Short mmCIF file of C-alpha atoms in Angstrom, two decimals:
data_model
loop_
_atom_site.label_atom_id
_atom_site.label_comp_id
_atom_site.label_asym_id
_atom_site.label_seq_id
_atom_site.Cartn_x
_atom_site.Cartn_y
_atom_site.Cartn_z
CA UNK A 22 -4.76 16.01 -2.71
CA UNK A 23 -4.28 15.22 0.97
CA UNK A 24 -4.29 11.73 2.41
CA UNK A 25 -5.37 10.92 5.92
CA UNK A 26 -2.83 8.69 7.68
CA UNK A 27 -4.47 5.69 9.35
CA UNK A 28 -3.36 2.39 10.88
CA UNK A 29 -3.88 -0.92 9.13
CA UNK A 30 -6.60 -1.82 11.64
CA UNK A 31 -8.43 1.47 11.03
CA UNK A 32 -8.20 1.00 7.27
CA UNK A 33 -10.30 -2.18 7.31
CA UNK A 34 -13.17 -0.38 9.06
CA UNK A 35 -12.86 2.66 6.78
CA UNK A 36 -12.94 0.51 3.64
CA UNK A 37 -15.98 -1.38 4.90
CA UNK A 38 -17.75 1.92 5.60
CA UNK A 39 -16.81 3.32 2.18
CA UNK A 40 -18.09 0.18 0.46
CA UNK A 41 -21.41 0.44 2.31
CA UNK A 42 -21.67 4.08 1.16
CA UNK A 43 -21.17 3.01 -2.46
CA UNK A 44 -17.63 4.36 -2.83
CA UNK A 45 -15.37 2.82 -5.45
CA UNK A 46 -11.69 2.07 -5.26
CA UNK A 47 -9.74 4.11 -7.80
CA UNK A 48 -6.26 2.69 -7.18
CA UNK A 49 -3.64 1.82 -4.59
CA UNK A 50 -0.23 3.47 -4.83
CA UNK A 51 3.02 2.60 -3.08
CA UNK A 52 5.68 5.19 -2.30
CA UNK A 53 9.15 4.20 -1.13
CA UNK A 54 10.36 6.98 1.18
CA UNK A 55 13.58 5.21 2.14
CA UNK A 56 12.67 4.35 5.73
CA UNK A 57 9.06 3.35 5.03
CA UNK A 58 6.72 2.21 2.33
CA UNK A 59 3.64 4.42 2.22
CA UNK A 60 0.55 2.74 0.82
CA UNK A 61 -2.11 5.20 -0.36
CA UNK A 62 -5.67 4.11 -1.16
CA UNK A 63 -7.74 6.37 -3.43
CA UNK A 64 -11.55 6.12 -3.38
CA UNK A 65 -14.22 7.87 -5.43
CA UNK A 66 -17.00 8.87 -3.05
CA UNK A 67 -19.19 10.86 -5.42
CA UNK A 68 -19.06 13.15 -8.42
CA UNK A 69 -15.61 14.80 -8.32
CA UNK A 70 -15.15 13.68 -4.71
CA UNK A 71 -12.34 11.50 -3.45
CA UNK A 72 -11.07 10.24 -0.12
CA UNK A 73 -7.47 9.10 0.26
CA UNK A 74 -6.00 7.08 3.09
CA UNK A 75 -2.32 6.41 3.80
CA UNK A 76 -0.90 3.46 5.74
CA UNK A 77 2.78 3.74 6.68
CA UNK A 78 4.61 0.41 6.61
CA UNK A 79 8.08 0.57 8.24
CA UNK A 80 10.78 -1.35 6.38
CA UNK A 81 11.74 -4.52 8.26
CA UNK A 82 14.45 -6.23 6.19
CA UNK A 83 11.97 -7.60 3.65
CA UNK A 84 9.37 -8.73 6.19
CA UNK A 85 6.89 -5.91 5.59
CA UNK A 86 3.25 -6.98 5.58
CA UNK A 87 -0.11 -5.28 5.22
CA UNK A 88 -3.67 -6.55 5.39
CA UNK A 89 -5.62 -7.04 2.18
CA UNK A 90 -8.79 -5.16 1.28
CA UNK A 91 -9.55 -7.62 -1.53
CA UNK A 92 -12.11 -9.51 0.63
CA UNK A 93 -14.06 -6.23 0.90
CA UNK A 94 -13.33 -4.92 -2.62
CA UNK A 95 -12.43 -7.77 -5.03
CA UNK A 96 -11.10 -5.29 -7.62
CA UNK A 97 -8.26 -4.41 -5.22
CA UNK A 98 -6.54 -7.70 -6.12
CA UNK A 99 -4.67 -6.25 -9.10
CA UNK A 100 -3.43 -3.13 -7.27
CA UNK A 101 -2.44 -5.18 -4.20
CA UNK A 102 -0.57 -7.66 -6.42
CA UNK A 103 1.34 -4.79 -8.03
CA UNK A 104 2.13 -3.32 -4.60
CA UNK A 105 3.46 -6.68 -3.45
CA UNK A 106 5.63 -7.25 -6.50
CA UNK A 107 6.99 -3.75 -7.01
CA UNK A 108 7.58 -2.76 -3.38
CA UNK A 109 8.05 -6.12 -1.69
CA UNK A 110 5.26 -5.55 0.82
CA UNK A 111 3.53 -8.84 1.51
CA UNK A 112 -0.21 -8.39 1.25
CA UNK A 113 -1.95 -10.97 3.44
CA UNK A 114 -3.91 -13.38 1.25
CA UNK A 115 -2.39 -12.31 -2.07
CA UNK A 116 -0.40 -15.27 -3.43
CA UNK A 117 2.94 -15.11 -5.28
CA UNK A 118 3.60 -13.16 -8.43
CA UNK A 119 0.86 -12.01 -10.75
CA UNK A 120 2.66 -9.63 -13.14
CA UNK A 121 6.37 -10.34 -13.03
CA UNK A 122 8.12 -13.44 -14.28
CA UNK A 123 10.00 -15.27 -11.49
CA UNK A 124 13.31 -14.46 -13.21
CA UNK A 125 12.82 -10.72 -12.63
CA UNK A 126 14.70 -9.43 -9.59
CA UNK A 127 12.09 -7.64 -7.52
CA UNK A 128 11.46 -5.60 -5.54
CA UNK A 129 13.73 -2.85 -6.70
CA UNK A 130 13.51 -0.34 -3.89
CA UNK A 131 15.60 2.19 -2.01
CA UNK A 132 17.85 1.10 0.83
CA UNK A 133 17.02 2.32 4.31
CA UNK A 134 19.08 5.50 4.83
CA UNK A 135 21.83 5.38 7.44
CA UNK A 136 21.17 7.16 10.72
CA UNK A 137 23.39 10.23 11.28
CA UNK A 138 25.33 8.40 14.02
CA UNK A 139 25.88 5.41 11.70
CA UNK A 140 27.11 7.47 8.76
CA UNK A 141 30.80 7.20 7.93
CA UNK A 142 32.79 10.32 8.73
#
């Protein structure tokens, strides 16, 4: 299942277009690749038809942020809350913790890999 890589700005227009076409959000998945967090949006666009869009969010010392699609698709709130809590990506407009108790140390994600010139010899 291939995902088309888009920018955050492009995603808002795509989601609006999908909503107007009657598409439904299936889920939002985060993938920690080490250097980036990839956020993949899965939509059902018809019987056995899906469209998937990927936004790449570079890691910035805990200051990663992405725009919310909840204003366009209210059901995205739960998946965006999970993305925020599990991967530490701030989703604009999604407040605090929804799933995890404040005592839980989150996010638990991979460190940014060292560049070859920075690696110890």
